[in-house]
Short mmCIF file of C-alpha atoms in Angstrom, two decimals:
data_model
loop_
_atom_site.label_atom_id
_atom_site.label_comp_id
_atom_site.label_asym_id
_atom_site.label_seq_id
_atom_site.Cartn_x
_atom_site.Cartn_y
_atom_site.Cartn_z
CA MET A 9 0.00 0.00 0.00
CA LEU A 10 2.81 2.43 0.82
CA THR A 11 4.52 1.62 -2.48
CA LEU A 12 1.29 2.35 -4.35
CA LEU A 13 0.89 5.56 -2.38
CA PHE A 14 4.35 6.75 -3.38
CA ASP A 15 3.79 5.80 -7.03
CA GLY A 16 0.50 7.71 -6.94
CA ILE A 17 2.24 10.78 -5.50
CA ALA A 18 4.91 10.61 -8.22
CA TYR A 19 2.23 10.28 -10.90
CA GLY A 20 0.28 13.17 -9.38
CA MET A 21 3.33 15.44 -9.24
CA LEU A 22 4.00 14.69 -12.90
CA LEU A 23 0.40 15.53 -13.80
CA PHE A 24 0.76 18.78 -11.87
CA VAL A 25 3.74 19.94 -13.94
CA LEU A 26 1.93 18.89 -17.11
CA ALA A 27 -1.28 20.72 -16.19
CA VAL A 28 -0.15 23.79 -14.25
CA GLY A 29 0.50 25.77 -17.43
CA LEU A 30 -3.09 25.16 -18.49
CA ALA A 31 -4.27 26.32 -15.06
CA VAL A 32 -2.31 29.55 -15.51
CA THR A 33 -3.65 30.28 -19.00
CA MET A 34 -7.23 29.49 -17.98
CA GLY A 35 -7.23 31.10 -14.55
CA LEU A 36 -4.93 34.07 -14.97
CA MET A 37 -5.13 34.75 -18.70
CA ASN A 38 -8.78 33.64 -19.15
CA PHE A 39 -7.87 31.62 -22.24
CA ILE A 40 -8.95 28.01 -22.81
CA ASN A 41 -5.98 26.33 -24.47
CA LEU A 42 -6.86 22.71 -25.18
CA ALA A 43 -3.68 22.46 -27.25
CA HIS A 44 -1.69 22.47 -24.01
CA GLY A 45 -0.99 18.75 -24.38
CA ALA A 46 0.66 19.39 -27.75
CA PHE A 47 3.40 21.37 -25.99
CA ALA A 48 3.87 18.47 -23.56
CA MET A 49 4.21 16.11 -26.51
CA ALA A 50 6.72 18.49 -28.12
CA GLY A 51 8.85 18.41 -24.98
CA GLY A 52 8.81 14.63 -24.91
CA TYR A 53 9.82 14.35 -28.55
CA ALA A 54 12.51 17.00 -28.07
CA THR A 55 14.07 14.84 -25.36
CA VAL A 56 13.85 11.67 -27.46
CA LEU A 57 15.34 13.29 -30.58
CA LEU A 58 18.11 15.06 -28.67
CA MET A 59 19.11 11.79 -27.03
CA GLN A 60 18.92 9.71 -30.22
CA HIS A 61 20.40 12.11 -32.76
CA ALA A 62 22.51 14.57 -30.76
CA GLY A 63 23.77 12.05 -28.23
CA LEU A 64 22.90 14.25 -25.26
CA PRO A 65 22.40 12.67 -21.82
CA PHE A 66 18.90 12.59 -20.39
CA LEU A 67 19.43 15.26 -17.73
CA ALA A 68 20.89 17.68 -20.28
CA THR A 69 17.78 17.37 -22.45
CA LEU A 70 15.38 18.47 -19.70
CA PRO A 71 16.26 22.22 -19.66
CA LEU A 72 16.48 22.13 -23.45
CA ALA A 73 12.96 20.63 -23.66
CA PHE A 74 11.73 23.49 -21.48
CA LEU A 75 13.47 26.15 -23.58
CA ILE A 76 12.37 24.68 -26.92
CA THR A 77 8.71 24.46 -25.97
CA ALA A 78 8.80 27.86 -24.26
CA ALA A 79 10.19 29.40 -27.46
CA ALA A 80 7.53 27.64 -29.52
CA GLY A 81 4.86 28.86 -27.10
CA ALA A 82 6.14 32.44 -27.33
CA LEU A 83 6.11 32.31 -31.14
CA LEU A 84 2.61 30.85 -31.31
CA GLU A 85 1.31 33.28 -28.68
CA ARG A 86 2.57 36.21 -30.72
CA THR A 87 1.24 34.96 -34.05
CA LEU A 88 -1.81 32.75 -33.39
CA TYR A 89 -3.02 32.96 -29.80
CA ARG A 90 -3.00 36.70 -29.14
CA PRO A 91 -5.78 37.51 -31.66
CA MET A 92 -7.93 34.85 -29.93
CA TYR A 93 -7.82 36.41 -26.45
CA ALA A 94 -10.83 38.61 -27.12
CA LYS A 95 -12.82 35.84 -28.81
CA PRO A 96 -15.61 33.87 -27.08
CA HIS A 97 -14.54 30.74 -25.23
CA LEU A 98 -16.19 28.49 -27.81
CA ASP A 99 -13.97 29.99 -30.50
CA GLN A 100 -10.92 29.42 -28.31
CA VAL A 101 -11.89 25.77 -27.76
CA LEU A 102 -12.43 25.11 -31.47
CA PHE A 103 -9.20 26.90 -32.38
CA SER A 104 -7.04 25.05 -29.84
CA ILE A 105 -8.57 21.62 -30.48
CA GLY A 106 -7.82 22.16 -34.15
CA LEU A 107 -4.18 22.79 -33.25
CA VAL A 108 -4.14 19.50 -31.34
CA PHE A 109 -5.23 17.47 -34.36
CA MET A 110 -2.75 19.33 -36.56
CA ALA A 111 0.07 18.56 -34.10
CA VAL A 112 -0.92 14.89 -33.88
CA SER A 113 -0.99 14.54 -37.68
CA ALA A 114 2.31 16.41 -38.12
CA VAL A 115 4.18 14.24 -35.60
CA ASP A 116 2.67 11.06 -37.04
CA TYR A 117 3.79 12.08 -40.56
CA LEU A 118 7.28 13.36 -39.68
CA ILE A 119 8.34 10.89 -36.97
CA GLY A 120 5.92 8.00 -37.16
CA SER A 121 3.26 6.45 -34.98
CA GLN A 122 5.53 4.08 -33.07
CA GLN A 123 5.96 4.33 -29.32
CA GLN A 124 9.09 6.24 -28.28
CA PHE A 125 11.34 5.08 -25.47
CA VAL A 126 13.68 7.04 -23.22
CA LYS A 127 16.81 5.43 -21.82
CA LEU A 128 17.35 6.67 -18.31
CA PRO A 129 20.84 7.01 -16.82
CA ALA A 130 21.93 4.13 -14.63
CA PHE A 131 21.60 6.05 -11.36
CA LEU A 132 17.89 6.67 -12.05
CA GLN A 133 17.10 3.02 -12.81
CA GLY A 134 15.96 0.45 -10.29
CA ARG A 135 14.36 0.81 -6.88
CA LEU A 136 15.29 1.73 -3.34
CA ASP A 137 13.92 -0.66 -0.72
CA PHE A 138 13.05 0.70 2.71
CA GLU A 139 11.88 -2.33 4.68
CA ALA A 140 8.59 -3.28 2.94
CA VAL A 141 8.36 -0.16 0.76
CA GLY A 142 9.85 -0.13 -2.73
CA ILE A 143 10.53 3.34 -4.15
CA GLY A 144 11.51 3.73 -7.77
CA LYS A 145 14.58 5.95 -8.16
CA TYR A 146 13.17 7.76 -11.16
CA ARG A 147 9.84 8.38 -9.45
CA LEU A 148 11.71 9.80 -6.47
CA PHE A 149 13.56 12.08 -8.90
CA ILE A 150 10.23 13.19 -10.40
CA VAL A 151 8.80 13.99 -6.97
CA ALA A 152 11.87 16.07 -6.03
CA VAL A 153 11.94 18.04 -9.30
CA CYS A 154 8.20 18.68 -9.36
CA ALA A 155 8.14 19.75 -5.71
CA LEU A 156 10.87 22.31 -6.38
CA LEU A 157 8.95 23.58 -9.42
CA ALA A 158 5.76 23.93 -7.37
CA LEU A 159 7.56 25.98 -4.69
CA ALA A 160 9.23 28.15 -7.32
CA LEU A 161 5.94 28.83 -9.12
CA GLN A 162 4.15 29.71 -5.90
CA TRP A 163 6.94 32.12 -4.97
CA VAL A 164 6.98 33.78 -8.40
CA LEU A 165 3.21 34.30 -8.53
CA ALA A 166 2.79 35.41 -4.92
CA ARG A 167 6.04 37.18 -3.99
CA THR A 168 7.56 38.76 -7.08
CA ARG A 169 6.83 41.91 -9.04
CA PHE A 170 6.12 39.84 -12.14
CA GLY A 171 3.37 37.96 -10.28
CA SER A 172 1.82 41.25 -9.17
CA ARG A 173 1.96 42.59 -12.71
CA LEU A 174 0.37 39.43 -14.07
CA ARG A 175 -2.54 39.62 -11.62
CA ALA A 176 -3.02 43.32 -12.38
CA ALA A 177 -2.95 42.66 -16.13
CA VAL A 178 -5.62 39.98 -15.76
CA ASP A 179 -7.90 41.93 -13.41
CA ASP A 180 -7.97 45.13 -15.49
CA PRO A 181 -5.71 45.33 -18.58
CA ARG A 182 -6.59 48.97 -19.32
CA VAL A 183 -5.67 50.21 -15.86
CA ALA A 184 -2.54 48.05 -15.85
CA SER A 185 -1.46 49.56 -19.16
CA GLY A 186 -2.12 53.04 -17.77
CA LEU A 187 0.20 52.26 -14.86
CA GLY A 188 3.00 51.42 -17.27
CA ILE A 189 2.68 47.61 -17.34
CA ASN A 190 3.31 46.07 -20.74
CA VAL A 191 0.34 43.70 -20.73
CA ASN A 192 1.27 42.00 -24.00
CA ARG A 193 4.78 41.24 -22.74
CA VAL A 194 3.44 39.88 -19.45
CA PHE A 195 1.03 37.57 -21.27
CA LEU A 196 3.78 36.51 -23.69
CA LEU A 197 6.14 35.52 -20.87
CA THR A 198 3.35 33.77 -18.96
CA PHE A 199 2.27 31.75 -21.97
CA ALA A 200 5.87 30.87 -22.80
CA VAL A 201 6.59 29.65 -19.26
CA GLY A 202 3.35 27.65 -19.18
CA SER A 203 4.26 26.02 -22.49
CA GLY A 204 7.80 25.34 -21.25
CA LEU A 205 6.48 23.65 -18.11
CA ALA A 206 4.25 21.45 -20.26
CA GLY A 207 7.28 20.53 -22.37
CA LEU A 208 9.31 19.75 -19.25
CA GLY A 209 6.46 17.58 -17.96
CA GLY A 210 6.33 15.76 -21.28
CA ALA A 211 10.09 15.16 -21.13
CA LEU A 212 9.88 13.84 -17.57
CA GLY A 213 6.79 11.75 -18.34
CA ALA A 214 7.96 10.12 -21.57
CA GLU A 215 9.35 7.14 -19.65
CA VAL A 216 6.39 6.84 -17.24
CA LEU A 217 3.40 7.74 -19.42
CA GLY A 218 4.68 6.63 -22.82
CA LEU A 219 5.05 8.85 -25.86
CA ASP A 220 3.36 8.61 -29.25
CA PRO A 221 1.51 11.08 -31.53
CA THR A 222 -1.80 10.56 -29.67
CA PHE A 223 -0.32 11.80 -26.37
CA PRO A 224 -2.24 15.15 -26.34
CA LEU A 225 -5.56 13.37 -26.92
CA LYS A 226 -4.99 10.62 -24.35
CA PHE A 227 -4.10 12.99 -21.51
CA MET A 228 -6.24 16.03 -22.36
CA ILE A 229 -9.02 14.85 -20.04
CA TYR A 230 -6.52 14.46 -17.15
CA PHE A 231 -5.27 18.02 -17.61
CA LEU A 232 -8.85 19.32 -17.59
CA ILE A 233 -9.74 17.31 -14.47
CA VAL A 234 -6.74 18.72 -12.59
CA VAL A 235 -7.69 22.27 -13.53
CA ALA A 236 -11.43 21.81 -12.87
CA VAL A 237 -10.99 20.11 -9.50
CA GLY A 238 -8.13 22.23 -8.22
CA GLY A 239 -9.37 25.59 -9.44
CA THR A 240 -7.39 28.13 -11.41
CA SER A 241 -6.74 30.92 -8.91
CA SER A 242 -3.56 29.48 -7.37
CA VAL A 243 -0.85 26.86 -7.74
CA THR A 244 -1.99 25.01 -4.61
CA GLY A 245 -5.32 23.92 -6.12
CA PRO A 246 -3.92 22.11 -9.18
CA LEU A 247 -1.18 20.56 -7.01
CA VAL A 248 -3.66 19.03 -4.54
CA ALA A 249 -6.00 17.97 -7.35
CA ALA A 250 -3.15 16.31 -9.27
CA LEU A 251 -2.03 14.41 -6.16
CA LEU A 252 -5.59 13.19 -5.50
CA LEU A 253 -6.01 12.18 -9.11
CA GLY A 254 -2.65 10.41 -9.24
CA ILE A 255 -3.23 8.41 -6.05
CA ALA A 256 -6.81 7.51 -7.04
CA ASP A 257 -5.76 6.46 -10.53
CA VAL A 258 -2.85 4.26 -9.40
CA ALA A 259 -4.82 2.67 -6.55
CA GLY A 260 -7.91 2.17 -8.70
CA LYS A 261 -6.00 0.45 -11.50
CA TYR A 262 -4.29 -1.84 -8.98
CA TYR A 263 -7.18 -2.80 -6.72
CA ALA A 264 -10.02 -2.57 -9.26
CA PRO A 265 -8.49 -2.64 -12.75
CA LYS A 266 -11.83 -3.11 -14.49
CA ILE A 267 -13.25 0.13 -13.07
CA GLY A 268 -10.02 2.06 -12.46
CA ALA A 269 -10.98 4.99 -14.71
CA PHE A 270 -14.44 5.14 -13.16
CA ILE A 271 -12.92 5.85 -9.74
CA VAL A 272 -11.15 8.96 -11.07
CA TYR A 273 -14.31 10.33 -12.68
CA ALA A 274 -16.41 9.53 -9.60
CA LEU A 275 -13.91 11.40 -7.42
CA MET A 276 -14.03 14.39 -9.78
CA ILE A 277 -17.83 14.48 -9.75
CA ALA A 278 -17.97 14.21 -5.95
CA ILE A 279 -15.50 17.07 -5.46
CA LEU A 280 -17.21 19.32 -7.99
CA LEU A 281 -20.60 18.68 -6.39
CA TRP A 282 -19.07 19.71 -3.07
CA ARG A 283 -17.07 22.67 -4.43
CA PRO A 284 -18.19 23.61 -7.97
CA GLN A 285 -15.48 26.28 -8.33
CA GLY A 286 -12.67 23.93 -7.36
CA LEU A 287 -10.85 23.10 -4.14
CA PHE A 288 -9.07 26.43 -3.80
CA VAL A 289 -10.72 29.67 -4.92
CA ARG A 290 -9.29 33.10 -4.27
CA LYS A 291 -11.64 35.45 -2.43
CA GLY A 292 -13.55 37.49 -4.91
CA ALA A 293 -12.86 35.06 -7.78
CA ARG A 294 -15.79 34.17 -9.94
#
């Protein structure tokens, strides 16, 4: 049971890094970006290609996966996403879901539909045994990295000038612009960082979740559940929601494999019936 609990925590922390960028764009930028999973897929494929063709070690590919997807996010935000900010949410959904299918088709055509594999370094392979508890070394690495990212994000959004400018730009862009805040630049950086985090999550998750061109479609519902259950007004909400989802999913598939997915959806429905706006909602948020 303790081993399953740790595996569920590791899975949940990975889902948090994958989904937190979507929480930021939905909650702080008021934009529904269902193509978020495409950036995660891009980060996973960046890691695979850099390891296979450039000969880079796994750890060296992780910051590069973040930077590559962040740069792609910045480019797409400037050219495609920015004109959609003022559009109705239905238009944003149709636009972003179209990008997902385009990304899936492009990867399938250019790279192929086969499953990709990541070779981990030797020190991240195997398990550590503490009495009756077996802890995978790579899952322990995921928990440590994702925990540090969660603390860093919380600090940036709550304690830095950039976080204050971002909240001001979201609450009232006209007033923020009048105070000298470059709203477009703030949104550009926010979108780029969210995309980079998705890419980093895809790079970290390629070995655990698998990687193929259908990745954005398979995990889109998980990203949306994390955001819906946790709320979009803070980093804490998606983190707690991702941990609950990860533990429920791992335990459900082990103890009741035939209804494992049903347990996750039942948990989501129960939480949303209890708190329709998510687990953590900032005062005054609507």
